[in-house]
Amino acid sequence: MKRALVLGVEHVMGACLCESLTQHEWEVLGVVSDTDTKAPVLANLTLAELLPEDLDFLYRLAEEVDTVFFHQPYESDDSCAPFSLETIISLCENLHLQLVITTNQYDFSTNWLPSLAFWRKKSPIPVSVPNKLLKRLEAARPHCQQIHVVCLGHTLDCRNSEGYLGLLIKETDNRLYIQSPSATNLQHHWTYLPDLANSIATHLEDCPSQTNQASLQISYYAGHEASIADIARCLALSSGKPVFITPLPWLAMDIISLFSPLFRRFIHLRTLWQQGIATPQAHNLTKLDKPSTQTPLALAVSHSWRKK
């Protein structure tokens, strides 16, 4: 039986990974930073509460597994996780483990003066791992069993702590509003995390570890390609209420971001919201296969909205 160490089980991505891995007959050790937070109760899942000062205990846990899973969201706040990505990479180097990273960090620069760049064509942003992270993983590759990096788009989730849809959607007694920072019909890539977790577990089953030569595999999970208008139609179906789309002006967000860390993250992602994500073309970026039974977009939005 394969053995996994999953960081951040109290968050949606960590919980989804635990569910998918146990379904694929992995034995899972899950790390939480607060036992008061909600975490799944599953067969073959053992939970441990660790704080930043428990690094020695983390190493003892890692000695019992062969694969470590870590989710690195865009502009993640280190205070939300007991251990940094650098700590986890070093752990996998020292213990010669397989490392799986999921992330929606992209190598792009934010245009802070968009009004002075009106002549530029707003092309979709090609998916690529940030150079700093890529160089660090290349250096770690000879010391790890294998390294898998899975890139993803916007998270399809309605909780503010995990994604943006909870912030964008406002509900009244008889209608819903979506405040859109994007052009209504601009296509984005949305990731329903249970489907992504299932794809990763299936992919690892079909990709046996290479004992002779460590590899760095970078994949992209396209998920659902949909616009804000598509999301609105799905919300109308799941809620039974009419949904209205209103623009969310960037000037207003610039002002609010002075006082709100959440809105500062919006500003950092401005380029992606305005231009979308391009299908990966790089030779070192492969497309992670979708699960054979991918959840339809309307059903995925419904599930996310009900858990709000």
Short mmCIF file of C-alpha atoms in Angstrom, two decimals:
data_model
loop_
_atom_site.label_atom_id
_atom_site.label_comp_id
_atom_site.label_asym_id
_atom_site.label_seq_id
_atom_site.Cartn_x
_atom_site.Cartn_y
_atom_site.Cartn_z
CA MET A 1 0.00 0.00 0.00
CA LYS A 2 1.31 3.46 -0.93
CA ARG A 3 1.76 5.93 1.90
CA ALA A 4 1.21 9.69 1.65
CA LEU A 5 1.75 12.76 3.80
CA VAL A 6 -0.78 15.50 2.94
CA LEU A 7 -0.24 19.05 4.22
CA GLY A 8 -3.16 21.38 4.90
CA VAL A 9 -5.92 18.81 5.31
CA GLU A 10 -8.21 21.45 6.89
CA HIS A 11 -8.32 23.25 3.52
CA VAL A 12 -10.36 22.11 0.52
CA MET A 13 -7.47 20.87 -1.63
CA GLY A 14 -5.94 18.86 1.20
CA ALA A 15 -9.27 17.31 2.14
CA CYS A 16 -10.02 16.39 -1.48
CA LEU A 17 -6.61 14.76 -1.86
CA CYS A 18 -7.17 12.69 1.29
CA GLU A 19 -10.55 11.48 0.00
CA SER A 20 -9.20 10.56 -3.45
CA LEU A 21 -6.03 8.91 -2.17
CA THR A 22 -7.87 6.75 0.35
CA GLN A 23 -10.31 5.72 -2.38
CA HIS A 24 -7.28 4.60 -4.41
CA GLU A 25 -6.10 2.56 -1.40
CA TRP A 26 -3.37 4.86 -0.15
CA GLU A 27 -2.55 5.04 3.56
CA VAL A 28 -2.59 8.76 4.39
CA LEU A 29 -1.09 10.87 7.17
CA GLY A 30 -2.81 14.26 7.19
CA VAL A 31 -1.29 17.38 8.77
CA VAL A 32 -3.53 20.11 10.20
CA SER A 33 -2.47 23.30 11.91
CA ASP A 34 -5.59 23.59 14.06
CA THR A 35 -7.64 20.67 15.39
CA ASP A 36 -10.70 22.94 15.72
CA THR A 37 -10.93 23.27 11.93
CA LYS A 38 -12.99 20.89 9.84
CA ALA A 39 -11.11 17.89 8.50
CA PRO A 40 -12.41 14.72 6.84
CA VAL A 41 -12.92 11.51 8.80
CA LEU A 42 -11.86 8.66 6.52
CA ALA A 43 -10.63 5.09 6.68
CA ASN A 44 -6.85 4.90 6.16
CA LEU A 45 -6.47 8.56 7.22
CA THR A 46 -4.57 9.52 10.38
CA LEU A 47 -4.52 13.19 11.40
CA ALA A 48 -1.73 15.01 13.22
CA GLU A 49 -1.71 18.62 14.45
CA LEU A 50 1.64 20.32 13.76
CA LEU A 51 2.86 23.85 14.40
CA PRO A 52 5.94 25.55 12.87
CA GLU A 53 8.06 24.49 15.84
CA ASP A 54 7.20 20.82 15.23
CA LEU A 55 9.66 20.37 12.37
CA ASP A 56 11.31 17.34 14.00
CA PHE A 57 7.92 15.66 14.34
CA LEU A 58 7.20 16.42 10.67
CA TYR A 59 10.40 14.60 9.71
CA ARG A 60 9.44 11.61 11.84
CA LEU A 61 6.07 11.45 10.09
CA ALA A 62 7.70 11.80 6.67
CA GLU A 63 9.96 8.83 7.37
CA GLU A 64 6.83 6.66 7.31
CA VAL A 65 5.66 7.72 3.80
CA ASP A 66 6.90 7.72 0.23
CA THR A 67 5.00 10.75 -1.20
CA VAL A 68 4.36 14.27 0.14
CA PHE A 69 1.50 16.46 -1.15
CA PHE A 70 1.58 20.26 -0.81
CA HIS A 71 -0.83 22.89 -2.20
CA GLN A 72 0.70 26.30 -3.01
CA PRO A 73 -2.06 28.78 -3.95
CA TYR A 74 -1.28 32.09 -5.57
CA GLU A 75 0.10 34.66 -3.13
CA SER A 76 -0.35 32.18 -0.28
CA ASP A 77 -0.05 33.52 3.23
CA ASP A 78 2.59 31.58 5.16
CA SER A 79 0.55 32.10 8.32
CA CYS A 80 -2.12 29.80 6.84
CA ALA A 81 0.25 26.83 6.74
CA PRO A 82 2.64 25.64 9.45
CA PHE A 83 5.45 24.91 6.97
CA SER A 84 6.65 26.74 3.88
CA LEU A 85 7.12 25.18 0.46
CA GLU A 86 10.88 25.53 0.88
CA THR A 87 10.70 23.49 4.09
CA ILE A 88 8.74 20.76 2.30
CA ILE A 89 11.14 20.67 -0.66
CA SER A 90 14.10 20.34 1.72
CA LEU A 91 12.30 17.55 3.59
CA CYS A 92 11.77 15.58 0.36
CA GLU A 93 15.41 16.11 -0.61
CA ASN A 94 16.72 14.89 2.74
CA LEU A 95 14.47 11.81 2.84
CA HIS A 96 14.49 11.10 -0.92
CA LEU A 97 10.71 11.26 -1.23
CA GLN A 98 8.30 11.85 -4.08
CA LEU A 99 6.85 15.39 -3.99
CA VAL A 100 3.53 16.48 -5.52
CA ILE A 101 2.81 20.23 -5.66
CA THR A 102 -0.47 21.75 -6.81
CA THR A 103 -0.37 25.46 -7.57
CA ASN A 104 -1.97 28.31 -9.48
CA GLN A 105 1.11 30.50 -9.27
CA TYR A 106 2.05 31.71 -12.77
CA ASP A 107 5.11 33.42 -14.15
CA PHE A 108 3.65 36.75 -15.20
CA SER A 109 4.10 40.38 -14.23
CA THR A 110 1.17 42.55 -13.16
CA ASN A 111 0.63 45.70 -15.19
CA TRP A 112 0.40 48.36 -12.49
CA LEU A 113 -0.29 51.19 -14.97
CA PRO A 114 -2.87 49.74 -17.34
CA SER A 115 -4.02 53.16 -18.53
CA LEU A 116 -0.54 53.74 -20.00
CA ALA A 117 -0.58 50.43 -21.87
CA PHE A 118 -3.85 50.72 -23.78
CA TRP A 119 -2.08 49.97 -27.07
CA ARG A 120 -0.95 46.53 -25.95
CA LYS A 121 -2.91 43.54 -27.19
CA LYS A 122 -4.39 41.71 -24.21
CA SER A 123 -3.38 38.16 -25.09
CA PRO A 124 -4.14 35.25 -22.72
CA ILE A 125 -1.37 34.52 -20.23
CA PRO A 126 0.50 31.29 -21.07
CA VAL A 127 0.75 28.94 -18.12
CA SER A 128 4.28 28.61 -16.78
CA VAL A 129 5.78 27.89 -13.38
CA PRO A 130 7.57 30.90 -11.83
CA ASN A 131 11.27 30.83 -12.71
CA LYS A 132 12.36 31.04 -9.08
CA LEU A 133 10.30 27.96 -8.16
CA LEU A 134 11.36 26.10 -11.30
CA LYS A 135 15.07 26.64 -10.55
CA ARG A 136 14.57 25.44 -6.97
CA LEU A 137 12.81 22.28 -8.15
CA GLU A 138 15.51 21.60 -10.75
CA ALA A 139 18.09 21.77 -7.97
CA ALA A 140 15.99 19.42 -5.81
CA ARG A 141 15.31 16.90 -8.59
CA PRO A 142 18.45 14.74 -8.16
CA HIS A 143 17.74 14.35 -4.46
CA CYS A 144 14.03 13.47 -4.64
CA GLN A 145 12.46 10.30 -5.88
CA GLN A 146 10.23 12.26 -8.27
CA ILE A 147 8.68 15.73 -8.41
CA HIS A 148 5.25 16.41 -9.89
CA VAL A 149 3.94 19.98 -10.28
CA VAL A 150 0.30 20.36 -11.30
CA CYS A 151 -0.80 23.85 -12.39
CA LEU A 152 -4.46 24.82 -12.19
CA GLY A 153 -6.72 27.77 -12.92
CA HIS A 154 -9.17 29.65 -10.72
CA THR A 155 -10.54 27.50 -7.92
CA LEU A 156 -14.23 26.74 -8.28
CA ASP A 157 -15.19 27.25 -4.64
CA CYS A 158 -17.54 29.61 -2.84
CA ARG A 159 -15.68 29.97 0.46
CA ASN A 160 -13.73 33.21 0.85
CA SER A 161 -10.86 31.45 2.61
CA GLU A 162 -10.35 29.11 -0.35
CA GLY A 163 -11.37 31.01 -3.47
CA TYR A 164 -12.93 34.13 -4.89
CA LEU A 165 -16.46 33.11 -5.82
CA GLY A 166 -17.72 33.62 -2.27
CA LEU A 167 -16.55 37.22 -2.49
CA LEU A 168 -17.96 37.78 -5.98
CA ILE A 169 -21.44 36.37 -5.27
CA LYS A 170 -24.00 38.35 -3.27
CA GLU A 171 -27.38 36.82 -2.43
CA THR A 172 -30.68 38.41 -1.46
CA ASP A 173 -34.02 36.80 -0.72
CA ASN A 174 -35.05 36.66 -4.36
CA ARG A 175 -31.94 37.08 -6.51
CA LEU A 176 -28.15 36.69 -6.79
CA TYR A 177 -25.54 39.15 -8.01
CA ILE A 178 -22.11 38.35 -9.44
CA GLN A 179 -19.64 41.21 -9.20
CA SER A 180 -17.34 40.51 -12.10
CA PRO A 181 -13.74 41.78 -12.32
CA SER A 182 -13.58 40.22 -15.79
CA ALA A 183 -15.28 40.76 -19.12
CA THR A 184 -18.55 38.82 -18.90
CA ASN A 185 -17.81 36.45 -21.80
CA LEU A 186 -14.04 36.08 -21.37
CA GLN A 187 -13.18 32.41 -20.96
CA HIS A 188 -11.33 31.29 -17.82
CA HIS A 189 -10.18 27.89 -16.58
CA TRP A 190 -11.99 26.82 -13.41
CA THR A 191 -10.85 23.89 -11.29
CA TYR A 192 -13.29 21.78 -9.30
CA LEU A 193 -10.90 20.44 -6.68
CA PRO A 194 -12.46 16.98 -6.14
CA ASP A 195 -11.98 16.27 -9.86
CA LEU A 196 -8.37 17.51 -9.74
CA ALA A 197 -7.60 15.32 -6.70
CA ASN A 198 -9.08 12.31 -8.47
CA SER A 199 -7.01 13.03 -11.57
CA ILE A 200 -3.81 13.26 -9.52
CA ALA A 201 -4.46 9.97 -7.73
CA THR A 202 -5.22 8.26 -11.04
CA HIS A 203 -2.17 9.83 -12.69
CA LEU A 204 0.15 8.60 -9.95
CA GLU A 205 -1.24 5.09 -10.30
CA ASP A 206 -0.47 5.13 -14.03
CA CYS A 207 2.95 6.77 -13.54
CA PRO A 208 5.18 4.36 -11.57
CA SER A 209 8.13 5.80 -9.68
CA GLN A 210 11.43 5.88 -11.52
CA THR A 211 14.05 4.40 -9.26
CA ASN A 212 17.04 4.96 -11.53
CA GLN A 213 16.55 8.59 -12.48
CA ALA A 214 14.55 11.27 -10.69
CA SER A 215 12.30 13.36 -12.91
CA LEU A 216 10.56 16.72 -12.73
CA GLN A 217 7.14 16.50 -14.35
CA ILE A 218 5.11 19.67 -14.83
CA SER A 219 1.47 19.23 -15.82
CA TYR A 220 -1.53 21.47 -16.37
CA TYR A 221 -5.09 20.65 -15.35
CA ALA A 222 -7.42 22.60 -17.64
CA GLY A 223 -10.63 21.88 -15.73
CA HIS A 224 -13.71 23.70 -17.00
CA GLU A 225 -13.35 26.49 -19.56
CA ALA A 226 -16.13 28.92 -18.75
CA SER A 227 -16.91 32.63 -18.56
CA ILE A 228 -18.53 34.60 -15.76
CA ALA A 229 -21.73 34.42 -17.82
CA ASP A 230 -21.50 30.62 -17.79
CA ILE A 231 -21.00 30.62 -14.02
CA ALA A 232 -24.07 32.87 -13.68
CA ARG A 233 -26.22 30.44 -15.68
CA CYS A 234 -25.07 27.56 -13.48
CA LEU A 235 -25.84 29.53 -10.33
CA ALA A 236 -29.32 30.29 -11.62
CA LEU A 237 -29.91 26.57 -12.08
CA SER A 238 -28.59 25.60 -8.63
CA SER A 239 -30.26 28.42 -6.66
CA GLY A 240 -33.56 28.78 -8.55
CA LYS A 241 -33.05 32.55 -8.47
CA PRO A 242 -32.29 35.03 -11.26
CA VAL A 243 -28.61 36.00 -11.39
CA PHE A 244 -27.43 39.48 -12.38
CA ILE A 245 -23.86 40.34 -13.39
CA THR A 246 -22.48 43.72 -12.37
CA PRO A 247 -18.97 45.01 -13.11
CA LEU A 248 -16.46 45.25 -10.28
CA PRO A 249 -14.38 48.35 -11.15
CA TRP A 250 -10.65 47.99 -10.76
CA LEU A 251 -10.35 51.56 -9.52
CA ALA A 252 -12.61 50.70 -6.59
CA MET A 253 -10.59 47.55 -5.91
CA ASP A 254 -7.37 49.57 -6.00
CA ILE A 255 -8.73 51.73 -3.19
CA ILE A 256 -10.14 48.83 -1.16
CA SER A 257 -6.86 46.91 -1.53
CA LEU A 258 -5.14 49.55 0.60
CA PHE A 259 -7.04 48.11 3.57
CA SER A 260 -7.81 44.54 2.51
CA PRO A 261 -5.23 41.75 1.94
CA LEU A 262 -7.88 39.78 0.04
CA PHE A 263 -8.37 42.60 -2.44
CA ARG A 264 -4.60 42.99 -2.77
CA ARG A 265 -4.58 39.40 -4.03
CA PHE A 266 -7.24 40.41 -6.55
CA ILE A 267 -5.00 43.23 -7.77
CA HIS A 268 -2.07 40.82 -8.17
CA LEU A 269 -4.29 38.63 -10.34
CA ARG A 270 -5.59 41.53 -12.40
CA THR A 271 -3.79 40.44 -15.55
CA LEU A 272 -5.29 36.95 -15.38
CA TRP A 273 -8.81 38.28 -14.80
CA GLN A 274 -8.49 40.70 -17.72
CA GLN A 275 -6.74 38.42 -20.20
CA GLY A 276 -7.44 34.84 -19.20
CA ILE A 277 -5.10 31.84 -19.40
CA ALA A 278 -3.69 30.37 -22.59
CA THR A 279 -3.57 26.65 -23.29
CA PRO A 280 -0.03 25.53 -22.43
CA GLN A 281 2.32 25.17 -25.40
CA ALA A 282 5.68 24.76 -23.66
CA HIS A 283 7.47 21.50 -24.41
CA ASN A 284 7.96 20.77 -20.71
CA LEU A 285 4.31 21.32 -19.78
CA THR A 286 1.98 18.39 -20.36
CA LYS A 287 -1.78 18.27 -19.95
CA LEU A 288 -2.98 16.25 -16.98
CA ASP A 289 -5.74 13.92 -18.12
CA LYS A 290 -9.18 14.67 -16.79
CA PRO A 291 -10.96 11.94 -14.84
CA SER A 292 -13.17 9.76 -17.01
CA THR A 293 -16.21 11.07 -15.09
CA GLN A 294 -15.51 14.79 -14.75
CA THR A 295 -18.23 16.61 -12.82
CA PRO A 296 -20.31 18.80 -15.18
CA LEU A 297 -19.85 22.52 -14.60
CA ALA A 298 -23.44 23.12 -13.44
CA LEU A 299 -23.18 20.32 -10.88
CA ALA A 300 -19.73 21.46 -9.71
CA VAL A 301 -21.01 25.02 -9.15
CA SER A 302 -24.05 23.63 -7.34
CA HIS A 303 -21.91 21.53 -4.99
CA SER A 304 -19.61 24.50 -4.28
CA TRP A 305 -22.49 26.90 -3.67
CA ARG A 306 -24.23 24.54 -1.23
CA LYS A 307 -21.05 24.34 0.86
CA LYS A 308 -20.72 28.10 1.06
#
